[in-house]
Short mmCIF file of C-alpha atoms in Angstrom, two decimals:
data_model
loop_
_atom_site.label_atom_id
_atom_site.label_comp_id
_atom_site.label_asym_id
_atom_site.label_seq_id
_atom_site.Cartn_x
_atom_site.Cartn_y
_atom_site.Cartn_z
CA MET E 835 96.11 78.39 107.01
CA SER E 836 93.75 81.21 106.09
CA VAL E 837 94.03 82.44 109.69
CA TRP E 838 97.80 82.82 109.30
CA VAL E 839 97.39 84.59 105.96
CA ASN E 840 94.92 87.05 107.48
CA ALA E 841 97.14 87.49 110.55
CA ALA E 842 100.17 88.21 108.35
CA ALA E 843 98.16 90.68 106.27
CA GLN E 844 97.01 92.42 109.45
CA THR E 845 100.59 92.61 110.73
CA PHE E 846 101.74 94.09 107.44
CA ASN E 847 98.90 96.61 107.60
CA SER E 848 99.59 97.68 111.17
CA LEU E 849 103.34 98.04 110.58
CA GLY E 850 102.97 99.47 107.09
CA ILE E 851 105.19 96.78 105.55
CA ALA E 852 105.18 96.74 101.72
CA PHE E 853 102.98 99.84 101.69
CA GLY E 854 105.91 102.24 101.46
CA GLY E 855 104.95 104.19 104.56
CA ILE E 856 107.97 103.28 106.67
CA ILE E 857 110.36 103.88 103.77
CA THR E 858 108.77 107.25 103.02
CA MET E 859 108.81 108.46 106.62
CA SER E 860 112.35 107.22 107.19
CA SER E 861 113.55 109.22 104.18
CA TYR E 862 113.04 112.34 106.28
CA ASN E 863 115.51 111.14 108.93
CA LYS E 864 118.99 112.50 109.16
CA ARG E 865 121.85 110.34 107.90
CA LYS E 866 123.11 109.61 111.42
CA ASN E 867 119.70 108.59 112.74
CA ARG E 868 119.70 105.55 115.04
CA ILE E 869 117.68 103.32 112.75
CA LEU E 870 117.95 100.16 114.86
CA LYS E 871 116.41 101.94 117.84
CA ASP E 872 113.55 103.12 115.65
CA VAL E 873 112.96 99.58 114.36
CA LEU E 874 112.74 98.15 117.87
CA ILE E 875 110.45 100.95 119.08
CA ILE E 876 108.07 100.51 116.13
CA GLY E 877 107.95 96.73 116.56
CA VAL E 878 107.38 96.81 120.32
CA VAL E 879 104.78 99.59 120.21
CA ASP E 880 102.91 97.84 117.40
CA ALA E 881 102.90 94.51 119.27
CA VAL E 882 101.66 96.10 122.51
CA THR E 883 98.99 98.06 120.64
CA CYS E 884 97.76 94.92 118.88
CA LEU E 885 97.55 93.04 122.19
CA LEU E 886 95.65 95.92 123.78
CA ALA E 887 93.27 96.06 120.80
CA GLY E 888 92.76 92.29 121.03
CA PHE E 889 91.78 92.54 124.69
CA ALA E 890 89.38 95.39 123.91
CA ILE E 891 87.77 93.59 120.97
CA PHE E 892 87.25 90.22 122.60
CA SER E 893 86.12 91.69 125.90
CA ILE E 894 83.30 93.48 124.06
CA LEU E 895 82.45 90.33 122.08
CA GLY E 896 82.45 88.30 125.30
CA TYR E 897 80.23 90.86 126.97
CA LEU E 898 77.78 90.72 124.06
CA ALA E 899 77.80 86.90 123.97
CA TYR E 900 77.17 86.78 127.73
CA ASN E 901 74.17 89.13 127.48
CA GLN E 902 72.70 87.12 124.60
CA ASP E 903 73.51 83.75 126.22
CA LYS E 904 75.44 82.66 123.13
CA ASP E 905 78.95 81.49 122.30
CA VAL E 906 81.45 84.08 121.05
CA GLU E 907 81.58 82.34 117.66
CA GLU E 908 77.87 83.05 117.18
CA VAL E 909 78.20 86.81 117.54
CA ILE E 910 81.38 87.36 115.54
CA LYS E 911 81.15 88.90 112.10
CA GLU E 912 83.99 89.60 109.70
CA GLY E 913 84.66 92.88 107.99
CA PRO E 914 82.81 96.16 108.54
CA GLY E 915 79.92 94.37 110.23
CA LEU E 916 82.05 93.93 113.34
CA VAL E 917 82.53 97.69 113.70
CA PHE E 918 79.22 99.05 112.46
CA VAL E 919 76.82 96.33 113.64
CA ILE E 920 78.25 94.23 116.48
CA TYR E 921 79.95 97.03 118.45
CA PRO E 922 77.00 99.47 118.41
CA GLU E 923 74.75 96.62 119.52
CA ALA E 924 77.05 95.98 122.48
CA PHE E 925 77.29 99.68 123.37
CA THR E 926 73.52 100.03 123.74
CA SER E 927 73.54 97.83 126.85
CA MET E 928 76.50 99.58 128.50
CA PRO E 929 76.32 102.45 131.01
CA VAL E 930 76.55 105.90 129.37
CA SER E 931 76.10 104.20 125.99
CA GLN E 932 75.85 107.48 124.06
CA LEU E 933 79.21 108.70 125.34
CA ILE E 934 80.93 105.38 124.68
CA SER E 935 79.51 105.23 121.14
CA ALA E 936 80.61 108.81 120.39
CA LEU E 937 84.13 108.16 121.69
CA PHE E 938 84.36 104.90 119.74
CA PHE E 939 83.41 106.39 116.40
CA PHE E 940 85.56 109.46 117.05
CA MET E 941 88.47 107.05 117.53
CA LEU E 942 87.64 105.39 114.19
CA ILE E 943 87.67 108.77 112.43
CA CYS E 944 91.06 109.60 113.96
CA LEU E 945 92.44 106.21 112.91
CA GLY E 946 91.18 106.68 109.36
CA ILE E 947 92.65 110.17 109.03
CA ASP E 948 95.93 109.03 110.55
CA SER E 949 96.16 106.16 108.05
CA GLN E 950 95.51 108.57 105.19
CA PHE E 951 98.40 110.79 106.28
CA ALA E 952 100.85 107.97 105.61
CA SER E 953 99.12 106.77 102.43
CA VAL E 954 98.98 110.22 100.85
CA GLU E 955 102.59 110.94 101.81
CA VAL E 956 103.72 107.73 100.07
CA ILE E 957 101.98 108.72 96.84
CA VAL E 958 103.15 112.33 96.98
CA THR E 959 106.76 111.41 97.75
CA THR E 960 106.82 108.81 94.96
CA ILE E 961 105.50 111.30 92.40
CA GLN E 962 107.93 113.97 93.56
CA ASP E 963 110.90 111.61 93.39
CA HIS E 964 110.15 110.29 89.90
CA PHE E 965 108.48 113.26 88.21
CA ALA E 966 110.03 116.23 89.97
CA PRO E 967 110.52 118.37 86.81
CA GLN E 968 106.91 117.86 85.71
CA VAL E 969 105.57 118.57 89.21
CA LYS E 970 107.61 121.76 89.45
CA ARG E 971 106.55 122.85 85.98
CA PHE E 972 102.81 122.21 86.13
CA LEU E 973 101.93 122.26 89.84
CA ARG E 974 104.79 124.38 91.22
CA ARG E 975 104.00 123.67 94.88
CA LYS E 976 103.81 120.44 96.90
CA GLU E 977 100.51 121.55 98.43
CA ILE E 978 98.88 121.54 94.98
CA LEU E 979 100.14 118.00 94.38
CA VAL E 980 98.72 116.88 97.74
CA LEU E 981 95.36 118.44 96.81
CA VAL E 982 95.31 116.65 93.45
CA VAL E 983 96.14 113.30 95.09
CA CYS E 984 93.41 113.77 97.71
CA ILE E 985 90.78 114.71 95.10
CA ILE E 986 91.60 111.70 92.91
CA SER E 987 91.58 109.41 95.95
CA PHE E 988 88.20 110.83 96.98
CA LEU E 989 86.74 110.17 93.54
CA CYS E 990 88.13 106.61 93.53
CA GLY E 991 86.50 105.99 96.91
CA LEU E 992 83.02 107.14 95.91
CA PRO E 993 81.91 103.65 94.71
CA ASN E 994 82.41 102.41 98.29
CA VAL E 995 79.59 104.62 99.60
CA THR E 996 76.99 103.65 97.00
CA GLN E 997 74.14 101.23 97.71
CA GLY E 998 76.28 98.22 96.82
CA GLY E 999 79.50 99.83 98.02
CA ILE E 1000 80.04 97.36 100.85
CA TYR E 1001 80.46 94.55 98.33
CA PHE E 1002 82.94 96.56 96.29
CA PHE E 1003 84.83 97.53 99.43
CA GLN E 1004 85.21 93.93 100.57
CA LEU E 1005 86.26 92.89 97.08
CA ILE E 1006 89.08 95.45 97.14
CA ASP E 1007 90.04 94.49 100.69
CA TYR E 1008 90.30 90.80 99.79
CA TYR E 1009 92.25 91.01 96.53
CA ALA E 1010 94.35 94.13 97.07
CA ALA E 1011 95.20 93.78 100.78
CA ALA E 1012 95.67 90.01 101.02
CA MET E 1013 96.53 88.62 97.58
CA SER E 1014 99.04 91.15 96.29
CA LEU E 1015 100.54 92.25 99.60
CA MET E 1016 102.64 89.11 100.18
CA TYR E 1017 103.80 89.18 96.58
CA LEU E 1018 105.04 92.75 96.90
CA ALA E 1019 106.68 92.10 100.27
CA PHE E 1020 108.51 89.02 98.96
CA PHE E 1021 110.08 90.78 95.98
CA GLU E 1022 110.87 93.82 98.09
CA VAL E 1023 112.92 91.67 100.47
CA ILE E 1024 114.57 89.81 97.57
CA ALA E 1025 115.52 93.02 95.76
CA ILE E 1026 117.12 94.59 98.83
CA THR E 1027 118.82 91.61 100.50
CA TRP E 1028 119.77 89.41 97.55
CA PHE E 1029 120.45 91.92 94.78
CA TYR E 1030 121.60 94.96 96.71
CA GLY E 1031 123.02 92.67 99.40
CA ALA E 1032 122.28 92.21 103.07
CA LYS E 1033 125.97 92.63 103.94
CA ARG E 1034 126.13 95.89 102.00
CA LEU E 1035 122.99 97.06 103.79
CA ALA E 1036 124.60 96.13 107.11
CA ARG E 1037 127.68 98.21 106.18
CA ASN E 1038 125.43 101.15 105.35
CA ILE E 1039 123.77 100.88 108.76
CA GLU E 1040 127.16 100.61 110.45
CA HIS E 1041 128.34 103.72 108.61
CA MET E 1042 125.27 105.63 109.80
CA ASN E 1043 125.06 104.35 113.37
CA GLY E 1044 128.66 103.47 114.13
CA SER E 1045 127.85 99.82 114.91
CA PRO E 1046 126.73 96.97 112.64
CA PRO E 1047 123.32 95.31 113.04
CA SER E 1048 123.08 91.99 114.84
CA ILE E 1049 123.77 88.80 112.89
CA PHE E 1050 120.14 87.92 113.65
CA PHE E 1051 118.96 90.69 111.32
CA ILE E 1052 121.26 89.53 108.52
CA VAL E 1053 120.03 85.93 108.83
CA CYS E 1054 116.43 87.14 108.74
CA TRP E 1055 117.12 89.31 105.69
CA TYR E 1056 118.81 86.52 103.76
CA GLY E 1057 116.60 83.55 104.59
CA ILE E 1058 113.98 83.63 107.32
CA SER E 1059 111.91 86.60 106.11
CA PRO E 1060 111.80 85.60 102.40
CA LEU E 1061 110.92 81.99 103.27
CA LEU E 1062 108.14 82.93 105.69
CA ILE E 1063 106.62 85.45 103.27
CA LEU E 1064 106.92 83.03 100.36
CA GLY E 1065 105.32 80.24 102.40
CA ILE E 1066 102.34 82.37 103.39
CA TRP E 1067 101.95 83.62 99.82
CA VAL E 1068 102.06 80.11 98.32
CA PHE E 1069 99.60 78.70 100.83
CA SER E 1070 97.22 81.60 100.17
CA LEU E 1071 97.31 80.75 96.46
CA VAL E 1072 96.90 77.01 97.05
CA GLN E 1073 93.89 77.53 99.30
CA TYR E 1074 92.38 80.22 97.10
CA LYS E 1075 88.63 80.14 96.64
CA PRO E 1076 86.45 82.61 94.75
CA PHE E 1077 85.53 85.39 97.14
CA SER E 1078 82.12 85.34 98.81
CA VAL E 1079 80.48 87.24 101.66
CA ALA E 1080 78.06 85.38 103.93
CA ASP E 1081 75.59 83.73 101.54
CA TYR E 1082 76.39 86.02 98.60
CA GLU E 1083 78.48 84.52 95.79
CA TYR E 1084 80.27 87.10 93.67
CA PRO E 1085 79.65 86.74 89.90
CA GLY E 1086 82.48 85.92 87.53
CA TRP E 1087 82.91 89.48 86.29
CA ALA E 1088 83.33 90.70 89.89
CA ILE E 1089 86.02 88.09 90.56
CA ALA E 1090 87.77 89.21 87.35
CA LEU E 1091 87.55 92.80 88.57
CA GLY E 1092 89.13 91.75 91.86
CA TRP E 1093 92.07 90.12 90.09
CA LEU E 1094 92.39 93.20 87.88
CA ILE E 1095 92.65 95.37 91.00
CA ALA E 1096 95.30 93.03 92.43
CA ALA E 1097 97.18 93.04 89.10
CA MET E 1098 97.46 96.84 89.15
CA SER E 1099 100.09 96.53 91.88
CA ILE E 1100 101.47 93.12 90.89
CA ILE E 1101 102.22 94.11 87.28
CA CYS E 1102 104.52 96.93 88.40
CA ILE E 1103 107.32 94.52 89.33
CA PRO E 1104 107.64 92.58 86.02
CA ALA E 1105 106.98 95.81 84.08
CA GLY E 1106 109.77 97.53 86.00
CA MET E 1107 112.10 94.62 85.28
CA VAL E 1108 111.39 94.80 81.54
CA HIS E 1109 111.81 98.59 81.51
CA SER E 1110 115.13 98.32 83.34
CA VAL E 1111 116.48 95.79 80.83
CA VAL E 1112 115.24 97.71 77.78
CA THR E 1113 116.71 101.04 78.91
CA ALA E 1114 120.02 99.58 80.17
CA GLN E 1115 123.23 100.10 78.24
CA GLY E 1116 124.56 97.25 76.10
CA LYS E 1117 124.46 95.86 72.59
CA THR E 1118 123.15 92.41 73.36
CA LEU E 1119 120.25 91.33 75.53
CA TRP E 1120 122.65 89.63 77.96
CA GLN E 1121 124.69 92.82 78.35
CA LYS E 1122 121.55 94.83 78.94
CA PHE E 1123 120.41 92.31 81.54
CA LYS E 1124 123.72 92.44 83.43
CA ASN E 1125 123.84 96.24 83.34
CA SER E 1126 120.24 96.45 84.52
CA LEU E 1127 121.31 94.77 87.78
CA LYS E 1128 123.84 97.53 88.50
CA PRO E 1129 122.97 100.76 90.35
CA GLN E 1130 122.04 103.53 87.96
CA GLY E 1131 123.33 107.09 88.13
CA MET E 1132 125.03 107.59 91.49
CA GLU E 1133 126.52 104.61 93.25
CA LYS E 1134 128.25 104.33 96.59
CA GLU E 1135 131.69 102.80 96.82
CA GLU E 1136 134.54 102.44 99.27
CA MET E 1137 136.92 105.40 99.16
CA ASN E 1138 139.87 105.32 101.53
CA GLY E 1139 137.91 103.28 104.04
CA ASP E 1140 134.84 105.51 103.80
CA ILE E 1141 131.68 105.45 101.74
CA GLY E 1142 131.37 107.90 98.87
CA PHE E 1143 129.31 108.66 95.79
CA LYS E 1144 130.52 107.95 92.29
CA ASP E 1145 129.07 109.04 88.99
CA ILE E 1146 129.02 105.85 86.89
CA ASN E 1147 129.39 107.58 83.53
CA SER E 1148 132.00 110.24 84.29
CA GLY E 1149 133.77 108.48 87.16
CA THR E 1150 133.59 111.62 89.32
CA LYS E 1151 133.94 110.77 93.00
CA PHE E 1152 133.27 112.67 96.18
CA PRO E 1153 133.02 111.40 99.77
CA VAL E 1154 129.76 111.23 101.62
CA ASP E 1155 131.17 113.59 104.24
CA ASP E 1156 130.64 116.43 101.77
CA CYS E 1157 127.09 115.50 100.84
CA TYR E 1158 124.23 113.22 101.75
CA LEU E 1159 120.82 112.20 100.43
CA GLU E 1160 117.81 113.61 102.26
CA ASN E 1161 114.19 113.88 101.08
CA GLY E 1162 115.14 113.24 97.46
CA GLN E 1163 117.91 115.86 97.51
CA ILE E 1164 121.69 115.67 97.35
CA ILE E 1165 122.66 118.00 100.17
CA PHE E 1166 126.14 119.58 99.87
CA LYS E 1167 127.60 120.63 103.21
CA GLY E 1168 129.97 123.52 103.79
CA LYS E 1169 132.26 125.24 101.32
CA SER E 1170 134.83 123.09 99.65
CA ASN E 1171 136.32 122.46 96.23
CA ARG E 1172 133.56 119.91 95.64
CA ASP E 1173 130.75 122.44 95.69
CA ASN E 1174 130.89 122.77 91.89
CA LEU E 1175 130.93 119.04 91.13
CA TYR E 1176 127.21 118.82 90.55
CA PRO E 1177 127.11 120.85 87.29
CA SER E 1178 129.77 118.56 85.79
CA LEU E 1179 127.63 115.46 86.22
CA CYS E 1180 125.80 114.31 83.12
CA ASP E 1181 122.09 115.03 82.81
CA GLU E 1182 121.14 111.36 83.01
CA VAL E 1183 122.27 111.02 86.63
CA GLN E 1184 121.28 114.34 88.15
CA PRO E 1185 119.48 113.99 91.49
CA LEU E 1186 116.06 115.53 91.82
CA SER E 1187 117.45 118.71 93.30
CA TYR E 1188 120.35 119.87 95.38
CA LYS E 1189 121.19 122.63 97.77
CA GLN E 1190 124.16 123.79 99.80
CA VAL E 1191 123.82 124.06 103.57
#
């Protein structure tokens, strides 16, 4: 079962599922963007790329095993050893080995930088969306925020390049990338499809694209995806063993550190639930709980057969034809009698920023 857990984690990494990358990048799309076409393109390209990478990896391993007169299982190593030990050893016996090695490691650098683009954008967008006034007040420009995020990330990564950094790196990779990833993905699916509603999400897609998604997607949202993710997550917990690398057994304090690293992302979900209930309106705990399940601030509702925004507190309504959400902004289009609605909304539900186009 550990093979399936690792395969699922790799799929989530390659697609960016539960990392926030797809959500962040899609927030820059226009409202009428053909989202279903994008989903299919991303899935197909990722699958083809993974197959191509598999052929490349195992062809090199087979070549190395053939030269050493060994089985493939005897030359395989997990983790960074595959890239920094096994591959260079195979390149030395190939024609034009220096060129192949240079191209290979140049590709690794490009892959690393490309991955960081998405990761940094997720962090920057999240900070801008939730702390826009503070960012504007203290940093003023997005470029300064990006610089701060990169510097902090650089400092956090320094332990990985110390003498024992490889052990710390593999500890993070095991507990952060495998243990907590399925947990986050499961609750992400549950929150969107069960609480927000898969049918409501389908109507949103239909409103944007002009046609509803296939019933296959709705079935996957409601049942297949949560069950598969939950199954993989449960089996990974059942088969859990203290992490070890080769013949090295990690001490107890290192295992505790690994779980602490995993908890840094896991604790956000129950903490967010508690915060939502505590800050919700209501006199009793039950009222607060029910109100915490409702959309806060601006909610969409049916208005004369169309989708519109409604301010929950004031009841002010305006159709989505006059405005839309893009990059954390409520964008007002054209000149109409609704251009001055924004100042009348209460401070608690103001969007991050708005502009008229």
